[in-house]
Amino acid sequence: MDENFLLQTGTAQKLYHQHAVKMPIFDYHCHIPPKEIAEDKRFENITQIWLYGDHYKWRAMRANGIDERFCTGDASDWEKFEKWAETVPCTLRNPLYHWTHLELKRFFGIEKLLNPSSAREIWDECNSKLHTADYSVCNIIRKARVHTICTTDDPTDSLEYHRQIKGSGFEVHVFPAWRPDKAMAVEDFQSFNEYVNKLAEVAGITIDSFKSFMEALNRRHEFFHASGCRLSDHGLETIMAGDYTEKEIRDIFKKIRHGNNLSDNEIYKFKSCMLYEFGLMDHSRGWTQQFHLGALRNNSTRLLKELGPDTGLDSIGDFEIARPLSKFLDRLDMQNRLTKTILYNLNPRDNELIATMMGNFQDGSVPGKMQFGSGWWFLDQKDGMEKQMNAMSNLGLLSRFVGMLTDSRSFLSYPRHEYFRRTLCNLIGKDVENGEIPNNPELLGQMVENICFNNAKTYFNFEY
Ligand SMILES: [Zn+2]
């Protein structure tokens, strides 16, 4: 993992060191809490910033035979770190091995490998650095040379922390992103109704019908827009695009508001309608819509009861993607109201499917209007990224790709952009040395710089 890590050819090395490295980071989708940026939080120790909330690491530790007490349980922060250090040597060939050492190197200047014998020394060195002002959240973000961050926010969020960040004069742009999952979560009438009541309150509107429900959401959408938001995101098993009538939706909404659970068919119709309506809203304000498709979540009932969601109990699902996705996009496109769209699949079998689907709806209005999203979650390693970029190259235009995002909950995850950029440069470098693409430094250098940063900046069209 020296300076030419992952860069197997001279061309790759040149592209990376002369072009990729200098570009700032445009992190258009992540889950870091805006509150911690607003407060410019400092962490007491490396476990708090590194292991808390990191289900990738927990899964590796569990697989290594480490008791849950040291992952999510009540062990001390040092004990958790010690167990992580014990696990790291066993993560060879897993991206965690690379991420771990890149993060230690880039943020803390630590070149040593993490293992049980180096654990104490690395713990002490990281912690003493974390105690200095240099390692506050804002300074960590500065160190990573981040230009823009988009967080993930519920429509009922007050966005007070985004306002605070803006008011603080922090030079990195932090925008909200609209994630209305809860406005579609009609599986359980009780939690849905609580959500609708909260929405009514923050939107300042009485919700007594589907129409006023949509009006409240639209007001929040407008508020997000005024707060700088330009993109939405949905986490779904697959797209829902069932048929429904306006009357059916009105009745379904009434039924659930009266405290009744819906049938599977009603749930499907309602969600299909919501996705379409959200698509229209995003189009009306020129936003980008993102869909993360294909996660089969919360597989272990036993651990879910103990630990709750987002604790590493999810895997790749095998849902039907193509037909509903086609119907959904076509429905919006027929009305000339299909907005810029990014699709992420979790099952790599869907790579070519997604890449070709996006091609159906490119319409010449915006370069790369329909985007095949970067290798996501279980696929954000070298193999997954290469497969995603190869599918996109074969079936679309890699040159128009908006590139990498962290999708992370940790402030130390920015080296994932470095990892992506090295993989990208390596892919192009290999083609050059194979004689498959011209060795034209200007053309290739520009392409790399665009994918690393410029494409995203142009595509999302934020107001700075
Ligand atoms: Zn995400």
mmCIF file of C-alpha atoms and ligand atoms in Angstrom, residues 29-31 152 179 233 292 376 405 407-409, ligand 1:
data_model
loop_
_atom_site.group_PDB
_atom_site.id
_atom_site.type_symbol
_atom_site.label_atom_id
_atom_site.label_comp_id
_atom_site.label_asym_id
_atom_site.label_seq_id
_atom_site.Cartn_x
_atom_site.Cartn_y
_atom_site.Cartn_z
ATOM 1 C CA HIS A 29 -24.576 10.897 -0.645
ATOM 2 C CA CYS A 30 -23.616 10.005 2.925
ATOM 3 C CA HIS A 31 -25.137 9.476 6.371
ATOM 4 C CA THR A 152 -29.557 12.247 4.412
ATOM 5 C CA ARG A 179 -35.161 10.869 2.114
ATOM 6 C CA ASP A 233 -32.882 9.362 -2.111
ATOM 7 C CA HIS A 292 -30.797 2.385 -3.739
ATOM 8 C CA TRP A 376 -22.607 0.514 -3.394
ATOM 9 C CA LEU A 405 -19.707 8.933 -2.861
ATOM 10 C CA ASP A 407 -22.439 6.518 1.735
ATOM 11 C CA SER A 408 -20.770 6.442 5.134
ATOM 12 C CA ARG A 409 -21.676 7.135 8.740
HETATM 13 ZN ZN ZN B 1 -27.017 5.585 1.818
#
